Amino acid sequence: MRGIAPHIEGNVGIIHLDRHVDIQEKDMDERMHTTPWFHATNIPNAPPKNLVQCGIGGWQVPRAGVQVARERETTIMTIGDVEAMGIEKAAEMALEVAWDGAEAVYLSFDIDSVDAGFVPGTGWPEPGGYLPREALKFLHLVAKEGLCGMEVVEVSPPYDISDSTALLAARAVADVLATLVSEGHLGKHPA
Ligand SMILES: [Mn+2]
């Protein structure tokens, strides 16, 4: 976000798939992987009102982060919300929040948003997250509207089994790139 935002004329929205809010200022007195959205939404053209976090509900969602989310009035969709609405409606609502008055949208995919059974190669696995096909569908629906950037985070190869976590991460990137091409947002498509 810090690299991209200065090059966008206008606001940048953020769609974040995760089990964790990762928006507290510091964790154990440091900036670390529980803190990026605090600092991202301090960027002048990345307002918190355009941050939408989808799939939240892991055990490791510290109260400090929830308090910041409330103060800054970000949007949180729990995994229960997503399940109740269905992936299509959840993606539609996420797009609405992120694109509200924004010029571009950035996508962050934390692999631990997927159920722990599918992604052993991550530092804080969480039971009860997305199924892989649900996450891929969510990413596809978001990417259809165009993106200024994407990241996949929290893949930890030393913990992985049969590369299954890395494969899902690679698949997510490949699918998003393919969607951007087929929808005319990236490169040229003969159709
Ligand atoms: Mn996470």
PDB file of C-alpha atoms and ligand atoms in Angstrom:
ATOM      1  CA  MET A   1       0.000   0.000   0.000  1.00  0.00           C
ATOM      2  CA  ARG A   2       2.805   2.401   0.863  1.00  0.00           C
ATOM      3  CA  GLY A   3       4.373   1.723  -2.525  1.00  0.00           C
ATOM      4  CA  ILE A   4       1.194   2.057  -4.560  1.00  0.00           C
ATOM      5  CA  ALA A   5      -0.873   4.745  -2.833  1.00  0.00           C
ATOM      6  CA  PRO A   6       1.407   7.708  -3.754  1.00  0.00           C
ATOM      7  CA  HIS A   7       0.944   6.832  -7.432  1.00  0.00           C
ATOM      8  CA  ILE A   8      -2.855   6.864  -7.349  1.00  0.00           C
ATOM      9  CA  GLU A   9      -4.666  10.143  -7.850  1.00  0.00           C
ATOM     10  CA  GLY A  10      -7.534   9.678  -5.452  1.00  0.00           C
ATOM     11  CA  ASN A  11      -8.357   7.225  -2.710  1.00  0.00           C
ATOM     12  CA  VAL A  12      -7.376   3.572  -2.591  1.00  0.00           C
ATOM     13  CA  GLY A  13      -9.788   1.045  -1.091  1.00  0.00           C
ATOM     14  CA  ILE A  14      -8.612  -2.164   0.540  1.00  0.00           C
ATOM     15  CA  ILE A  15     -10.278  -5.576   0.438  1.00  0.00           C
ATOM     16  CA  HIS A  16      -8.649  -7.855   2.996  1.00  0.00           C
ATOM     17  CA  LEU A  17      -9.410 -11.567   3.418  1.00  0.00           C
ATOM     18  CA  ASP A  18      -8.226 -12.768   6.796  1.00  0.00           C
ATOM     19  CA  ARG A  19      -9.319 -14.391  10.059  1.00  0.00           C
ATOM     20  CA  HIS A  20      -7.551 -11.540  11.883  1.00  0.00           C
ATOM     21  CA  VAL A  21      -8.084  -7.767  11.859  1.00  0.00           C
ATOM     22  CA  ASP A  22      -4.347  -6.945  12.055  1.00  0.00           C
ATOM     23  CA  ILE A  23      -5.084  -3.280  12.771  1.00  0.00           C
ATOM     24  CA  GLN A  24      -3.609  -2.585  16.211  1.00  0.00           C
ATOM     25  CA  GLU A  25      -0.821  -0.017  16.339  1.00  0.00           C
ATOM     26  CA  LYS A  26       1.794  -2.257  17.959  1.00  0.00           C
ATOM     27  CA  ASP A  27       2.108  -5.816  19.146  1.00  0.00           C
ATOM     28  CA  MET A  28       4.584  -6.523  21.959  1.00  0.00           C
ATOM     29  CA  ASP A  29       5.897  -2.978  21.401  1.00  0.00           C
ATOM     30  CA  GLU A  30       6.677  -3.620  17.737  1.00  0.00           C
ATOM     31  CA  ARG A  31       5.165  -3.100  14.331  1.00  0.00           C
ATOM     32  CA  MET A  32       4.600  -6.611  13.089  1.00  0.00           C
ATOM     33  CA  HIS A  33       2.196  -8.805  11.143  1.00  0.00           C
ATOM     34  CA  THR A  34      -0.674  -7.934  13.470  1.00  0.00           C
ATOM     35  CA  THR A  35      -0.401  -4.214  12.684  1.00  0.00           C
ATOM     36  CA  PRO A  36      -0.317  -3.437   8.913  1.00  0.00           C
ATOM     37  CA  TRP A  37      -3.792  -1.932   8.528  1.00  0.00           C
ATOM     38  CA  PHE A  38      -3.243   0.579  11.326  1.00  0.00           C
ATOM     39  CA  HIS A  39      -0.347   1.999   9.354  1.00  0.00           C
ATOM     40  CA  ALA A  40      -1.925   1.518   5.916  1.00  0.00           C
ATOM     41  CA  THR A  41      -5.013   3.491   6.907  1.00  0.00           C
ATOM     42  CA  ASN A  42      -2.772   6.315   8.128  1.00  0.00           C
ATOM     43  CA  ILE A  43      -1.789   6.901   4.495  1.00  0.00           C
ATOM     44  CA  PRO A  44      -3.673  10.065   3.508  1.00  0.00           C
ATOM     45  CA  ASN A  45      -5.365   8.550   0.442  1.00  0.00           C
ATOM     46  CA  ALA A  46      -6.142   5.176   2.048  1.00  0.00           C
ATOM     47  CA  PRO A  47      -9.023   6.138   4.350  1.00  0.00           C
ATOM     48  CA  PRO A  48     -10.287   3.571   6.879  1.00  0.00           C
ATOM     49  CA  LYS A  49     -13.823   3.921   5.524  1.00  0.00           C
ATOM     50  CA  ASN A  50     -12.623   2.102   2.397  1.00  0.00           C
ATOM     51  CA  LEU A  51     -11.069  -0.813   4.329  1.00  0.00           C
ATOM     52  CA  VAL A  52     -13.225  -3.934   4.367  1.00  0.00           C
ATOM     53  CA  GLN A  53     -12.044  -7.071   6.166  1.00  0.00           C
ATOM     54  CA  CYS A  54     -13.761 -10.299   5.198  1.00  0.00           C
ATOM     55  CA  GLY A  55     -13.673 -13.605   7.079  1.00  0.00           C
ATOM     56  CA  ILE A  56     -12.712 -12.258  10.498  1.00  0.00           C
ATOM     57  CA  GLY A  57     -13.218 -14.411  13.573  1.00  0.00           C
ATOM     58  CA  GLY A  58     -10.012 -16.181  14.524  1.00  0.00           C
ATOM     59  CA  TRP A  59      -9.035 -16.730  18.128  1.00  0.00           C
ATOM     60  CA  GLN A  60      -6.151 -14.368  17.633  1.00  0.00           C
ATOM     61  CA  VAL A  61      -8.095 -11.127  17.132  1.00  0.00           C
ATOM     62  CA  PRO A  62      -6.783  -9.002  19.996  1.00  0.00           C
ATOM     63  CA  ARG A  63      -9.107  -6.485  21.588  1.00  0.00           C
ATOM     64  CA  ALA A  64      -6.659  -3.702  20.813  1.00  0.00           C
ATOM     65  CA  GLY A  65      -7.273  -4.265  17.099  1.00  0.00           C
ATOM     66  CA  VAL A  66     -11.040  -4.415  17.468  1.00  0.00           C
ATOM     67  CA  GLN A  67     -10.949  -1.101  19.323  1.00  0.00           C
ATOM     68  CA  VAL A  68      -9.028   0.570  16.490  1.00  0.00           C
ATOM     69  CA  ALA A  69     -11.458  -0.844  13.925  1.00  0.00           C
ATOM     70  CA  ARG A  70     -14.360   0.658  15.891  1.00  0.00           C
ATOM     71  CA  GLU A  71     -12.653   4.029  16.314  1.00  0.00           C
ATOM     72  CA  ARG A  72     -11.762   4.269  12.633  1.00  0.00           C
ATOM     73  CA  GLU A  73     -15.103   2.882  11.468  1.00  0.00           C
ATOM     74  CA  THR A  74     -13.674   0.265   9.159  1.00  0.00           C
ATOM     75  CA  THR A  75     -15.928  -2.526   7.906  1.00  0.00           C
ATOM     76  CA  ILE A  76     -15.606  -6.046   9.263  1.00  0.00           C
ATOM     77  CA  MET A  77     -17.456  -9.046   7.856  1.00  0.00           C
ATOM     78  CA  THR A  78     -17.050 -12.085  10.034  1.00  0.00           C
ATOM     79  CA  ILE A  79     -16.834 -15.528   8.488  1.00  0.00           C
ATOM     80  CA  GLY A  80     -20.340 -16.048   9.901  1.00  0.00           C
ATOM     81  CA  ASP A  81     -21.567 -12.968   7.991  1.00  0.00           C
ATOM     82  CA  VAL A  82     -19.976 -14.284   4.805  1.00  0.00           C
ATOM     83  CA  GLU A  83     -21.510 -17.705   5.321  1.00  0.00           C
ATOM     84  CA  ALA A  84     -24.964 -16.245   5.973  1.00  0.00           C
ATOM     85  CA  MET A  85     -24.833 -13.943   2.922  1.00  0.00           C
ATOM     86  CA  GLY A  86     -23.060 -16.300   0.578  1.00  0.00           C
ATOM     87  CA  ILE A  87     -19.852 -15.518  -1.298  1.00  0.00           C
ATOM     88  CA  GLU A  88     -21.519 -13.544  -4.136  1.00  0.00           C
ATOM     89  CA  LYS A  89     -23.325 -11.124  -1.818  1.00  0.00           C
ATOM     90  CA  ALA A  90     -20.310 -10.798   0.479  1.00  0.00           C
ATOM     91  CA  ALA A  91     -18.069  -9.919  -2.460  1.00  0.00           C
ATOM     92  CA  GLU A  92     -20.647  -7.428  -3.732  1.00  0.00           C
ATOM     93  CA  MET A  93     -20.757  -5.694  -0.350  1.00  0.00           C
ATOM     94  CA  ALA A  94     -16.977  -5.702  -0.052  1.00  0.00           C
ATOM     95  CA  LEU A  95     -16.695  -4.062  -3.472  1.00  0.00           C
ATOM     96  CA  GLU A  96     -19.273  -1.453  -2.490  1.00  0.00           C
ATOM     97  CA  VAL A  97     -17.310  -0.426   0.619  1.00  0.00           C
ATOM     98  CA  ALA A  98     -13.863  -0.513  -0.966  1.00  0.00           C
ATOM     99  CA  TRP A  99     -14.835   1.359  -4.140  1.00  0.00           C
ATOM    100  CA  ASP A 100     -16.939   4.032  -2.388  1.00  0.00           C
ATOM    101  CA  GLY A 101     -15.382   7.237  -3.711  1.00  0.00           C
ATOM    102  CA  ALA A 102     -12.123   5.405  -4.474  1.00  0.00           C
ATOM    103  CA  GLU A 103     -10.005   5.451  -7.618  1.00  0.00           C
ATOM    104  CA  ALA A 104      -8.505   1.998  -7.147  1.00  0.00           C
ATOM    105  CA  VAL A 105      -8.699  -1.061  -4.938  1.00  0.00           C
ATOM    106  CA  TYR A 106      -5.912  -3.125  -3.397  1.00  0.00           C
ATOM    107  CA  LEU A 107      -6.407  -6.793  -2.493  1.00  0.00           C
ATOM    108  CA  SER A 108      -4.760  -8.525   0.453  1.00  0.00           C
ATOM    109  CA  PHE A 109      -5.199 -12.275   0.836  1.00  0.00           C
ATOM    110  CA  ASP A 110      -4.010 -13.808   4.096  1.00  0.00           C
ATOM    111  CA  ILE A 111      -3.764 -17.551   3.507  1.00  0.00           C
ATOM    112  CA  ASP A 112      -4.905 -18.207   7.086  1.00  0.00           C
ATOM    113  CA  SER A 113      -8.379 -16.974   6.085  1.00  0.00           C
ATOM    114  CA  VAL A 114      -8.749 -20.483   4.670  1.00  0.00           C
ATOM    115  CA  ASP A 115      -9.609 -23.303   7.072  1.00  0.00           C
ATOM    116  CA  ALA A 116      -6.598 -24.683   8.921  1.00  0.00           C
ATOM    117  CA  GLY A 117      -7.190 -28.127   7.447  1.00  0.00           C
ATOM    118  CA  PHE A 118      -6.206 -26.856   3.982  1.00  0.00           C
ATOM    119  CA  VAL A 119      -3.327 -24.548   4.905  1.00  0.00           C
ATOM    120  CA  PRO A 120      -0.945 -26.125   7.413  1.00  0.00           C
ATOM    121  CA  GLY A 121       1.873 -23.901   6.137  1.00  0.00           C
ATOM    122  CA  THR A 122       0.996 -20.771   8.065  1.00  0.00           C
ATOM    123  CA  GLY A 123       2.030 -19.302  11.391  1.00  0.00           C
ATOM    124  CA  TRP A 124      -1.365 -19.044  13.043  1.00  0.00           C
ATOM    125  CA  PRO A 125      -3.728 -21.612  11.527  1.00  0.00           C
ATOM    126  CA  GLU A 126      -7.399 -21.040  12.330  1.00  0.00           C
ATOM    127  CA  PRO A 127     -10.219 -23.580  12.178  1.00  0.00           C
ATOM    128  CA  GLY A 128     -13.473 -22.524  10.509  1.00  0.00           C
ATOM    129  CA  GLY A 129     -12.340 -20.244   7.705  1.00  0.00           C
ATOM    130  CA  TYR A 130     -13.107 -20.305   3.997  1.00  0.00           C
ATOM    131  CA  LEU A 131     -13.024 -23.444   1.925  1.00  0.00           C
ATOM    132  CA  PRO A 132     -10.389 -23.032  -0.807  1.00  0.00           C
ATOM    133  CA  ARG A 133     -13.010 -22.804  -3.555  1.00  0.00           C
ATOM    134  CA  GLU A 134     -14.891 -20.122  -1.597  1.00  0.00           C
ATOM    135  CA  ALA A 135     -11.751 -18.030  -1.196  1.00  0.00           C
ATOM    136  CA  LEU A 136     -10.870 -18.425  -4.880  1.00  0.00           C
ATOM    137  CA  LYS A 137     -14.388 -17.387  -5.865  1.00  0.00           C
ATOM    138  CA  PHE A 138     -14.258 -14.358  -3.559  1.00  0.00           C
ATOM    139  CA  LEU A 139     -10.931 -13.290  -5.069  1.00  0.00           C
ATOM    140  CA  HIS A 140     -12.271 -13.802  -8.591  1.00  0.00           C
ATOM    141  CA  LEU A 141     -15.366 -11.677  -7.961  1.00  0.00           C
ATOM    142  CA  VAL A 142     -13.262  -8.894  -6.451  1.00  0.00           C
ATOM    143  CA  ALA A 143     -10.638  -8.992  -9.215  1.00  0.00           C
ATOM    144  CA  LYS A 144     -13.318  -8.703 -11.921  1.00  0.00           C
ATOM    145  CA  GLU A 145     -13.751  -5.022 -11.038  1.00  0.00           C
ATOM    146  CA  GLY A 146     -10.020  -4.327 -11.356  1.00  0.00           C
ATOM    147  CA  LEU A 147      -7.165  -4.013  -8.864  1.00  0.00           C
ATOM    148  CA  CYS A 148      -4.147  -1.768  -8.439  1.00  0.00           C
ATOM    149  CA  GLY A 149      -2.251  -4.490  -6.576  1.00  0.00           C
ATOM    150  CA  MET A 150      -2.459  -7.744  -4.686  1.00  0.00           C
ATOM    151  CA  GLU A 151      -0.517  -9.509  -1.973  1.00  0.00           C
ATOM    152  CA  VAL A 152      -0.688 -13.001  -0.505  1.00  0.00           C
ATOM    153  CA  VAL A 153       0.637 -13.146   3.042  1.00  0.00           C
ATOM    154  CA  GLU A 154       1.391 -15.579   5.869  1.00  0.00           C
ATOM    155  CA  VAL A 155       2.564 -18.530   3.774  1.00  0.00           C
ATOM    156  CA  SER A 156       5.275 -20.309   5.762  1.00  0.00           C
ATOM    157  CA  PRO A 157       6.970 -23.089   3.755  1.00  0.00           C
ATOM    158  CA  PRO A 158       8.740 -24.683   6.768  1.00  0.00           C
ATOM    159  CA  TYR A 159       5.313 -25.559   8.233  1.00  0.00           C
ATOM    160  CA  ASP A 160       3.809 -26.704   4.930  1.00  0.00           C
ATOM    161  CA  ILE A 161       2.791 -30.257   4.035  1.00  0.00           C
ATOM    162  CA  SER A 162       3.023 -31.469   0.424  1.00  0.00           C
ATOM    163  CA  ASP A 163       3.224 -27.794  -0.646  1.00  0.00           C
ATOM    164  CA  SER A 164      -0.567 -27.567  -0.269  1.00  0.00           C
ATOM    165  CA  THR A 165      -0.473 -24.072   1.258  1.00  0.00           C
ATOM    166  CA  ALA A 166       1.977 -22.787  -1.346  1.00  0.00           C
ATOM    167  CA  LEU A 167      -0.139 -24.311  -4.127  1.00  0.00           C
ATOM    168  CA  LEU A 168      -3.248 -22.494  -2.937  1.00  0.00           C
ATOM    169  CA  ALA A 169      -1.322 -19.226  -2.660  1.00  0.00           C
ATOM    170  CA  ALA A 170       0.069 -19.643  -6.180  1.00  0.00           C
ATOM    171  CA  ARG A 171      -3.372 -20.569  -7.473  1.00  0.00           C
ATOM    172  CA  ALA A 172      -4.846 -17.422  -5.907  1.00  0.00           C
ATOM    173  CA  VAL A 173      -2.293 -15.214  -7.672  1.00  0.00           C
ATOM    174  CA  ALA A 174      -2.700 -17.040 -11.001  1.00  0.00           C
ATOM    175  CA  ASP A 175      -6.509 -16.834 -10.834  1.00  0.00           C
ATOM    176  CA  VAL A 176      -6.488 -13.135  -9.997  1.00  0.00           C
ATOM    177  CA  LEU A 177      -4.046 -12.355 -12.815  1.00  0.00           C
ATOM    178  CA  ALA A 178      -6.142 -14.442 -15.218  1.00  0.00           C
ATOM    179  CA  THR A 179      -9.305 -12.612 -14.140  1.00  0.00           C
ATOM    180  CA  LEU A 180      -7.637  -9.229 -14.641  1.00  0.00           C
ATOM    181  CA  VAL A 181      -6.610 -10.263 -18.177  1.00  0.00           C
ATOM    182  CA  SER A 182      -9.961 -11.801 -19.137  1.00  0.00           C
ATOM    183  CA  GLU A 183     -11.846  -8.745 -17.836  1.00  0.00           C
ATOM    184  CA  GLY A 184      -9.636  -6.378 -19.795  1.00  0.00           C
ATOM    185  CA  HIS A 185      -7.907  -4.768 -16.789  1.00  0.00           C
ATOM    186  CA  LEU A 186      -4.438  -6.122 -17.567  1.00  0.00           C
ATOM    187  CA  GLY A 187      -2.759  -6.746 -20.893  1.00  0.00           C
ATOM    188  CA  LYS A 188      -4.766  -7.577 -23.985  1.00  0.00           C
ATOM    189  CA  HIS A 189      -7.317 -10.296 -24.501  1.00  0.00           C
ATOM    190  CA  PRO A 190      -8.277 -11.367 -28.023  1.00  0.00           C
ATOM    191  CA  ALA A 191     -11.945 -11.860 -27.107  1.00  0.00           C
TER     192      ALA A 191
HETATM  193 MN    MN B   1      -4.299 -13.875   9.560  1.00  0.00          MN
END
